[in-house]
Amino acid sequence: MSTDQFFGFTDRTLVFLKQLKANNNRDWFTKTRKTYEKAYKEPALEFAAAMADQLQSLTGLAHTSKLFRIHRDVRFAKDKTPYNTHLHLSFTPDHAMANPPCWFFGLDTERLTLGTGIFAFDAEQLAGFRSTVAGPKGPKILATLKKLTDAGARIGAPELKRVPSGYARDHPQEALLRRKGLAIWSDIGEATAALDENLVATCGAEFRRLKPVFDVLLA
């Protein structure tokens, strides 16, 4: 699908998410299954196809899209509501790396969020990331992240409280060394932003802004 074939989600998508949030039970969902298919699943897959094309143009790599299940895994959760009240997509580049950075799209009843990164490095990636940020490239990576966060992007807190062994506690990149993964997020608007007929281009422009982080992680 080319990007000019997707003209944004519709009000029905947002209405469905709001109604699901207010009626998060199997009986209601079963009765409105056709609405789920038409207002949620079908436009999500159409957008995913168009966005994958846009990301291929941006990165030079083919991307595989994934629409996350609306059913929640409640086996070990205190919250037993059966459905997610958001729409999440991921886009994975066709790359030899076993655990490459991905792109993320999230729509809920309040906002539209985009992101890129790797939630959890594998052992080899973690060692490589630490070596990179502790070396000559570290200051530039830190500056890149600061520029993006100063402009409104979000990065979660480091997972480790202390710098890992082998590195000085006061290392200039200590905050990066305490990370076990790296993802950056951008809230690009309220949920109604998804109704924009130029949604694919808008997301593409924001992904381009976040691309320096994708590039660091793909290296």
Short mmCIF file of N, CA and C in Angstrom, two decimals, residues 5 9 20 25 32 37-39 63 68 80 84 95 132 137 146 152-153 161 163 182 186 190 196 206 210 214:
data_model
loop_
_atom_site.label_atom_id
_atom_site.label_comp_id
_atom_site.label_asym_id
_atom_site.label_seq_id
_atom_site.Cartn_x
_atom_site.Cartn_y
_atom_site.Cartn_z
N GLN A 5 -2.83 6.00 0.18
CA GLN A 5 -4.03 5.17 0.25
C GLN A 5 -4.57 5.05 1.66
N PHE A 9 -7.20 7.27 10.73
CA PHE A 9 -8.25 6.51 11.41
C PHE A 9 -9.52 7.36 11.42
N LEU A 20 -14.87 0.55 24.82
CA LEU A 20 -14.22 -0.63 25.37
C LEU A 20 -13.69 -0.35 26.77
N ASN A 25 -15.40 -6.07 29.11
CA ASN A 25 -15.85 -7.42 29.48
C ASN A 25 -16.16 -8.19 28.20
N THR A 32 -19.95 -6.60 20.06
CA THR A 32 -19.43 -5.53 19.18
C THR A 32 -18.23 -6.00 18.36
N GLU A 37 -13.62 -5.28 14.30
CA GLU A 37 -13.00 -5.61 13.02
C GLU A 37 -12.94 -4.39 12.09
N LYS A 38 -14.04 -3.65 12.00
CA LYS A 38 -14.14 -2.55 11.04
C LYS A 38 -13.51 -1.25 11.54
N ALA A 39 -13.61 -0.99 12.84
CA ALA A 39 -13.16 0.30 13.36
C ALA A 39 -11.76 0.25 13.94
N HIS A 63 10.44 -3.44 6.31
CA HIS A 63 9.96 -3.59 7.68
C HIS A 63 8.76 -4.52 7.74
N PHE A 68 -0.43 -5.65 17.84
CA PHE A 68 -0.48 -6.40 19.10
C PHE A 68 -1.92 -6.82 19.42
N LYS A 80 -7.84 -8.10 36.03
CA LYS A 80 -8.34 -9.20 35.21
C LYS A 80 -9.21 -8.74 34.04
N ASN A 84 -7.08 -4.96 26.11
CA ASN A 84 -6.30 -3.73 26.10
C ASN A 84 -7.15 -2.62 25.49
N HIS A 95 16.82 -7.07 9.12
CA HIS A 95 18.24 -6.86 9.37
C HIS A 95 18.83 -8.12 9.99
N THR A 132 30.48 1.02 23.56
CA THR A 132 30.32 2.17 22.68
C THR A 132 30.12 3.46 23.46
N LYS A 137 32.53 7.64 21.16
CA LYS A 137 31.21 7.99 20.64
C LYS A 137 30.22 8.37 21.73
N LYS A 146 20.08 14.19 24.55
CA LYS A 146 19.71 15.43 25.24
C LYS A 146 18.98 16.38 24.31
N GLY A 152 11.33 17.64 23.86
CA GLY A 152 10.06 17.06 24.28
C GLY A 152 9.96 15.54 24.25
N ALA A 153 10.96 14.86 23.71
CA ALA A 153 10.92 13.39 23.70
C ALA A 153 11.15 12.86 25.11
N LYS A 161 20.65 0.94 39.34
CA LYS A 161 20.90 2.04 40.27
C LYS A 161 22.38 2.42 40.30
N VAL A 163 26.43 2.07 38.43
CA VAL A 163 27.21 1.80 37.23
C VAL A 163 27.73 0.38 37.30
N LEU A 182 17.25 0.68 25.56
CA LEU A 182 17.10 2.10 25.29
C LEU A 182 15.95 2.31 24.31
N SER A 186 7.85 9.84 21.83
CA SER A 186 7.38 11.18 21.49
C SER A 186 5.85 11.18 21.47
N GLU A 190 -2.96 14.66 21.00
CA GLU A 190 -4.09 13.95 21.58
C GLU A 190 -4.51 12.84 20.64
N ASP A 196 -5.99 12.51 11.42
CA ASP A 196 -5.40 13.36 10.37
C ASP A 196 -5.21 12.55 9.09
N GLU A 206 8.13 12.41 12.25
CA GLU A 206 8.55 12.26 13.65
C GLU A 206 9.54 11.11 13.80
N LEU A 210 13.49 10.95 15.29
CA LEU A 210 13.99 10.00 16.28
C LEU A 210 15.03 9.04 15.70
N PHE A 214 17.65 5.22 16.54
CA PHE A 214 17.57 3.97 15.78
C PHE A 214 18.91 3.64 15.17
#
